[in-house]
Amino acid sequence: MTLIQDKTEDTSSQTNSPILYRPMTDEDLPIAYELSQIVKWPHRIEDWKMVMRLGNSFVAEENGVTVGTALCWSHGDQYSSLGMVIVSPEKQGRGIGRQLMNQVLNDIGDEKNVILFATPSGQPLYESFGFKATGEVYQHQAIVEKTSPVTLSGGKTLRSVDQNDYANVIQLTEKACGIARSAMIKDVMSFGDAVVIEENGEITGFAMARPFGRGHAIGPVTARDTDLAKSLIQYWINALESKFVRIDIPANSGLSAWLAEVGLPQVDTVVEMVRGESPTRDDETRQYALVSQALG
């Protein structure tokens, strides 16, 4: 997710110090975390470490103090995404957000298509960089209670993932997303948990849950149909009973009303934007929940 306000740069004050833009290091993590807390993002230090190790990170620094962040991630040869763009509220209006965008877009290069998820208020700024709105994502979250047990028919079974499933799970996820996901899936599997639905020896659904923010996040969720996706999500709701759970879903997933019914109301909406061509996603297998608003 990106949080930038496109304010007119204030050049009237002569007290502003020069801004240094540079790669982010581990030493910047505490202040980056503080910035995300100031703008009321839920990310923990561990969540910051995850997004940093998966991509390239940049900061804006004034007088030795980090005042802004921006990250980008490569998803194969054709796609990248960007996010975690934050500018300290007291430093906004000086063009810092725009320069951070320039940093990550220069790092990505002109030859790749770029995806981001933005607040509606930030949409005009991103459009000035050539991004176009392609859809919406709904954020659902709450402390969950146990729902009905998961029931599967037709020879389907739900089980935990093992290492022999990795290749099939990655293939299923990449078909649903239209972009490379191998590095991300392997990273999240190193500390999260995952289940699959299997039918006649074929994996037809996959869902992960991991510690994130105020509790846990469910995602990604990929499946052949909506009923399978509901079963996977329902499994994790039951497994995470009495815990805070968040899930980010594409608006066209058809799951929003159902999630509210099972105790996960919608609390926010962000806009999916693309510079270049949108990914070609599989007609049969769909992504029903994102990893996160930063990583897609």
CSV table of N, CA and C in Angstrom, one decimal, residues 110-202:
chain,number,residue,atom,x,y,z
A,110,ASP,N,12.1,1.1,-17.0
A,110,ASP,CA,10.9,1.4,-17.8
A,110,ASP,C,10.4,0.2,-18.5
A,111,GLU,N,11.2,-0.9,-18.6
A,111,GLU,CA,10.8,-2.1,-19.4
A,111,GLU,C,9.8,-3.0,-18.7
A,112,LYS,N,9.5,-2.7,-17.4
A,112,LYS,CA,8.6,-3.6,-16.6
A,112,LYS,C,7.3,-3.0,-16.3
A,113,ASN,N,6.3,-3.8,-16.3
A,113,ASN,CA,4.9,-3.3,-15.8
A,113,ASN,C,5.0,-3.2,-14.3
A,114,VAL,N,4.3,-2.2,-13.7
A,114,VAL,CA,4.4,-2.0,-12.3
A,114,VAL,C,3.0,-2.0,-11.7
A,115,ILE,N,2.8,-2.6,-10.6
A,115,ILE,CA,1.5,-2.7,-9.9
A,115,ILE,C,1.7,-2.0,-8.5
A,116,LEU,N,0.6,-1.3,-8.1
A,116,LEU,CA,0.6,-0.8,-6.7
A,116,LEU,C,-0.9,-0.8,-6.2
A,117,PHE,N,-1.0,-0.6,-4.9
A,117,PHE,CA,-2.3,-0.5,-4.3
A,117,PHE,C,-2.4,0.8,-3.5
A,118,ALA,N,-3.3,1.6,-3.8
A,118,ALA,CA,-3.3,3.0,-3.3
A,118,ALA,C,-4.6,3.4,-2.7
A,119,THR,N,-4.5,4.4,-1.8
A,119,THR,CA,-5.7,5.0,-1.2
A,119,THR,C,-6.3,5.8,-2.3
A,120,PRO,N,-7.7,6.0,-2.4
A,120,PRO,CA,-8.3,6.8,-3.4
A,120,PRO,C,-7.7,8.2,-3.5
A,121,SER,N,-7.4,8.8,-2.3
A,121,SER,CA,-6.9,10.2,-2.3
A,121,SER,C,-5.5,10.3,-3.0
A,122,GLY,N,-4.8,9.2,-3.0
A,122,GLY,CA,-3.5,9.3,-3.7
A,122,GLY,C,-3.5,9.0,-5.2
A,123,GLN,N,-4.7,8.6,-5.7
A,123,GLN,CA,-4.8,8.2,-7.1
A,123,GLN,C,-4.3,9.2,-8.1
A,124,PRO,N,-4.7,10.5,-7.9
A,124,PRO,CA,-4.2,11.5,-8.9
A,124,PRO,C,-2.7,11.6,-9.0
A,125,LEU,N,-2.0,11.4,-7.9
A,125,LEU,CA,-0.5,11.4,-8.0
A,125,LEU,C,0.0,10.3,-8.8
A,126,TYR,N,-0.5,9.1,-8.5
A,126,TYR,CA,0.0,7.9,-9.2
A,126,TYR,C,-0.4,8.0,-10.7
A,127,GLU,N,-1.5,8.6,-11.0
A,127,GLU,CA,-1.9,8.8,-12.4
A,127,GLU,C,-0.8,9.7,-13.1
A,128,SER,N,-0.3,10.6,-12.4
A,128,SER,CA,0.8,11.5,-13.0
A,128,SER,C,2.0,10.7,-13.3
A,129,PHE,N,2.2,9.5,-12.8
A,129,PHE,CA,3.3,8.7,-13.1
A,129,PHE,C,2.9,7.6,-14.1
A,130,GLY,N,1.7,7.7,-14.7
A,130,GLY,CA,1.3,6.8,-15.7
A,130,GLY,C,0.5,5.6,-15.2
A,131,PHE,N,0.2,5.6,-14.0
A,131,PHE,CA,-0.6,4.4,-13.4
A,131,PHE,C,-2.1,4.6,-13.8
A,132,LYS,N,-2.8,3.5,-14.0
A,132,LYS,CA,-4.2,3.5,-14.3
A,132,LYS,C,-4.9,2.6,-13.3
A,133,ALA,N,-6.1,3.0,-12.8
A,133,ALA,CA,-6.9,2.1,-11.9
A,133,ALA,C,-7.4,0.9,-12.7
A,134,THR,N,-7.2,-0.3,-12.1
A,134,THR,CA,-7.7,-1.5,-12.8
A,134,THR,C,-8.7,-2.3,-11.9
A,135,GLY,N,-8.8,-1.9,-10.7
A,135,GLY,CA,-9.7,-2.6,-9.8
A,135,GLY,C,-9.6,-2.1,-8.4
A,136,GLU,N,-10.3,-2.8,-7.5
A,136,GLU,CA,-10.3,-2.4,-6.0
A,136,GLU,C,-10.0,-3.6,-5.2
A,137,VAL,N,-9.5,-3.4,-4.0
A,137,VAL,CA,-9.3,-4.4,-3.0
A,137,VAL,C,-10.0,-4.0,-1.7
A,138,TYR,N,-10.7,-5.0,-1.1
A,138,TYR,CA,-11.4,-4.7,0.1
A,138,TYR,C,-10.6,-5.3,1.3
A,139,GLN,N,-10.5,-4.5,2.3
A,139,GLN,CA,-9.8,-4.9,3.5
A,139,GLN,C,-10.9,-5.3,4.6
A,140,HIS,N,-10.8,-6.6,5.0
A,140,HIS,CA,-11.7,-7.1,6.0
A,140,HIS,C,-10.9,-7.5,7.2
A,141,GLN,N,-11.4,-7.2,8.4
A,141,GLN,CA,-10.7,-7.6,9.6
A,141,GLN,C,-11.6,-7.6,10.8
A,142,ALA,N,-11.2,-8.4,11.8
A,142,ALA,CA,-12.0,-8.5,13.1
A,142,ALA,C,-11.3,-9.5,14.0
A,143,ILE,N,-11.7,-9.6,15.2
A,143,ILE,CA,-11.4,-10.7,16.1
A,143,ILE,C,-12.5,-11.8,15.7
A,144,VAL,N,-12.0,-12.9,15.3
A,144,VAL,CA,-12.9,-13.9,14.7
A,144,VAL,C,-13.4,-14.9,15.7
A,145,GLU,N,-14.5,-15.5,15.5
A,145,GLU,CA,-15.1,-16.6,16.3
A,145,GLU,C,-15.2,-17.8,15.4
A,146,LYS,N,-15.3,-19.0,15.9
A,146,LYS,CA,-15.4,-20.2,15.2
A,146,LYS,C,-16.7,-20.2,14.4
A,147,THR,N,-16.6,-20.7,13.1
A,147,THR,CA,-17.8,-20.8,12.3
A,147,THR,C,-18.1,-22.3,12.2
A,148,SER,N,-18.9,-22.6,11.2
A,148,SER,CA,-19.3,-24.1,11.0
A,148,SER,C,-18.1,-24.8,10.6
A,149,PRO,N,-18.0,-26.1,10.9
A,149,PRO,CA,-16.9,-26.9,10.4
A,149,PRO,C,-16.8,-27.0,8.9
A,150,VAL,N,-15.6,-27.1,8.4
A,150,VAL,CA,-15.5,-27.2,6.9
A,150,VAL,C,-15.9,-28.5,6.5
A,151,THR,N,-16.8,-28.6,5.5
A,151,THR,CA,-17.2,-29.8,4.9
A,151,THR,C,-16.9,-29.8,3.4
A,152,LEU,N,-16.3,-30.9,2.9
A,152,LEU,CA,-16.0,-31.0,1.5
A,152,LEU,C,-16.6,-32.2,0.9
A,153,SER,N,-17.0,-32.1,-0.3
A,153,SER,CA,-17.7,-33.2,-1.0
A,153,SER,C,-16.9,-33.7,-2.2
A,154,GLY,N,-17.3,-34.7,-2.8
A,154,GLY,CA,-16.7,-35.2,-4.1
A,154,GLY,C,-15.3,-35.6,-4.1
A,155,GLY,N,-14.9,-36.2,-2.9
A,155,GLY,CA,-13.5,-36.7,-2.9
A,155,GLY,C,-12.5,-35.7,-2.6
A,156,LYS,N,-12.9,-34.5,-2.2
A,156,LYS,CA,-11.9,-33.4,-1.9
A,156,LYS,C,-11.4,-33.6,-0.4
A,157,THR,N,-10.2,-33.3,-0.2
A,157,THR,CA,-9.6,-33.3,1.1
A,157,THR,C,-8.8,-32.1,1.4
A,158,LEU,N,-8.9,-31.6,2.6
A,158,LEU,CA,-8.1,-30.4,3.0
A,158,LEU,C,-7.0,-30.9,4.0
A,159,ARG,N,-5.8,-30.5,3.7
A,159,ARG,CA,-4.6,-31.0,4.5
A,159,ARG,C,-3.5,-29.9,4.5
A,160,SER,N,-2.6,-30.1,5.4
A,160,SER,CA,-1.4,-29.2,5.5
A,160,SER,C,-0.5,-29.4,4.3
A,161,VAL,N,0.2,-28.3,4.0
A,161,VAL,CA,1.1,-28.4,2.9
A,161,VAL,C,2.4,-29.1,3.3
A,162,ASP,N,3.0,-29.9,2.5
A,162,ASP,CA,4.3,-30.4,2.7
A,162,ASP,C,5.3,-30.0,1.6
A,163,GLN,N,6.5,-30.2,1.7
A,163,GLN,CA,7.5,-29.8,0.8
A,163,GLN,C,7.3,-30.3,-0.6
A,164,ASN,N,6.7,-31.5,-0.7
A,164,ASN,CA,6.4,-32.0,-2.1
A,164,ASN,C,5.4,-31.2,-2.8
A,165,ASP,N,4.6,-30.4,-2.1
A,165,ASP,CA,3.6,-29.6,-2.7
A,165,ASP,C,4.1,-28.2,-3.3
A,166,TYR,N,5.3,-27.8,-3.0
A,166,TYR,CA,5.7,-26.5,-3.3
A,166,TYR,C,5.6,-26.1,-4.7
A,167,ALA,N,6.1,-27.0,-5.6
A,167,ALA,CA,6.1,-26.7,-7.0
A,167,ALA,C,4.6,-26.5,-7.5
A,168,ASN,N,3.7,-27.4,-7.1
A,168,ASN,CA,2.3,-27.3,-7.5
A,168,ASN,C,1.6,-26.1,-7.0
A,169,VAL,N,1.9,-25.7,-5.7
A,169,VAL,CA,1.3,-24.6,-5.1
A,169,VAL,C,1.8,-23.3,-5.8
A,170,ILE,N,3.1,-23.2,-6.1
A,170,ILE,CA,3.6,-22.0,-6.8
A,170,ILE,C,3.0,-21.9,-8.2
A,171,GLN,N,2.9,-23.0,-8.9
A,171,GLN,CA,2.3,-23.0,-10.2
A,171,GLN,C,0.8,-22.5,-10.1
A,172,LEU,N,0.1,-23.0,-9.1
A,172,LEU,CA,-1.3,-22.6,-9.0
A,172,LEU,C,-1.4,-21.1,-8.7
A,173,THR,N,-0.6,-20.6,-7.8
A,173,THR,CA,-0.6,-19.2,-7.4
A,173,THR,C,-0.2,-18.3,-8.6
A,174,GLU,N,0.8,-18.7,-9.3
A,174,GLU,CA,1.2,-17.9,-10.5
A,174,GLU,C,0.2,-17.9,-11.6
A,175,LYS,N,-0.5,-18.9,-11.8
A,175,LYS,CA,-1.6,-18.9,-12.8
A,175,LYS,C,-2.7,-18.0,-12.4
A,176,ALA,N,-3.0,-18.0,-11.1
A,176,ALA,CA,-4.1,-17.1,-10.6
A,176,ALA,C,-3.7,-15.6,-10.6
A,177,CYS,N,-2.4,-15.3,-10.4
A,177,CYS,CA,-2.0,-13.9,-10.3
A,177,CYS,C,-1.5,-13.4,-11.6
A,178,GLY,N,-0.9,-14.3,-12.4
A,178,GLY,CA,-0.3,-13.8,-13.7
A,178,GLY,C,1.1,-13.2,-13.5
A,179,ILE,N,1.7,-13.4,-12.4
A,179,ILE,CA,3.1,-12.9,-12.1
A,179,ILE,C,3.8,-13.9,-11.3
A,180,ALA,N,5.2,-13.8,-11.4
A,180,ALA,CA,6.0,-14.8,-10.6
A,180,ALA,C,5.8,-14.6,-9.1
A,181,ARG,N,5.7,-15.7,-8.4
A,181,ARG,CA,5.4,-15.7,-7.0
A,181,ARG,C,6.3,-16.6,-6.2
A,182,SER,N,7.3,-17.3,-6.8
A,182,SER,CA,8.1,-18.3,-6.2
A,182,SER,C,8.8,-17.8,-4.9
A,183,ALA,N,9.5,-16.7,-5.0
A,183,ALA,CA,10.3,-16.2,-3.9
A,183,ALA,C,9.4,-15.8,-2.7
A,184,MET,N,8.3,-15.1,-3.0
A,184,MET,CA,7.3,-14.7,-2.0
A,184,MET,C,6.7,-15.9,-1.3
A,185,ILE,N,6.2,-16.9,-2.1
A,185,ILE,CA,5.6,-18.1,-1.5
A,185,ILE,C,6.6,-18.8,-0.5
A,186,LYS,N,7.8,-19.0,-1.0
A,186,LYS,CA,8.8,-19.7,-0.2
A,186,LYS,C,9.1,-18.9,1.1
A,187,ASP,N,9.2,-17.6,1.0
A,187,ASP,CA,9.5,-16.8,2.1
A,187,ASP,C,8.4,-16.9,3.2
A,188,VAL,N,7.2,-16.7,2.7
A,188,VAL,CA,6.0,-16.8,3.7
A,188,VAL,C,5.9,-18.2,4.3
A,189,MET,N,6.2,-19.2,3.5
A,189,MET,CA,6.1,-20.6,4.0
A,189,MET,C,7.1,-20.8,5.1
A,190,SER,N,8.2,-20.0,5.1
A,190,SER,CA,9.2,-20.3,6.1
A,190,SER,C,8.8,-19.9,7.5
A,191,PHE,N,7.7,-19.1,7.7
A,191,PHE,CA,7.3,-18.7,9.0
A,191,PHE,C,5.8,-18.7,9.2
A,192,GLY,N,5.0,-18.9,8.0
A,192,GLY,CA,3.6,-19.1,8.1
A,192,GLY,C,3.1,-20.5,8.0
A,193,ASP,N,1.9,-20.7,7.9
A,193,ASP,CA,1.3,-22.0,7.8
A,193,ASP,C,0.4,-22.0,6.5
A,194,ALA,N,0.3,-23.2,5.9
A,194,ALA,CA,-0.5,-23.3,4.7
A,194,ALA,C,-1.2,-24.6,4.6
A,195,VAL,N,-2.4,-24.6,3.9
A,195,VAL,CA,-3.2,-25.8,3.7
A,195,VAL,C,-3.6,-25.8,2.2
A,196,VAL,N,-3.9,-27.0,1.7
A,196,VAL,CA,-4.3,-27.2,0.4
A,196,VAL,C,-5.6,-28.0,0.4
A,197,ILE,N,-6.4,-27.8,-0.7
A,197,ILE,CA,-7.4,-28.8,-1.0
A,197,ILE,C,-7.0,-29.6,-2.2
A,198,GLU,N,-7.1,-30.9,-2.0
A,198,GLU,CA,-6.7,-31.9,-3.1
A,198,GLU,C,-7.9,-32.7,-3.5
A,199,GLU,N,-7.9,-32.9,-4.8
A,199,GLU,CA,-9.0,-33.7,-5.4
A,199,GLU,C,-8.4,-34.6,-6.5
A,200,ASN,N,-8.5,-35.9,-6.3
A,200,ASN,CA,-8.0,-36.9,-7.2
A,200,ASN,C,-6.5,-36.7,-7.5
A,201,GLY,N,-5.8,-36.4,-6.4
A,201,GLY,CA,-4.3,-36.2,-6.5
A,201,GLY,C,-3.9,-34.8,-7.0
A,202,GLU,N,-4.9,-33.9,-7.3
A,202,GLU,CA,-4.5,-32.6,-7.9
A,202,GLU,C,-4.9,-31.5,-6.9
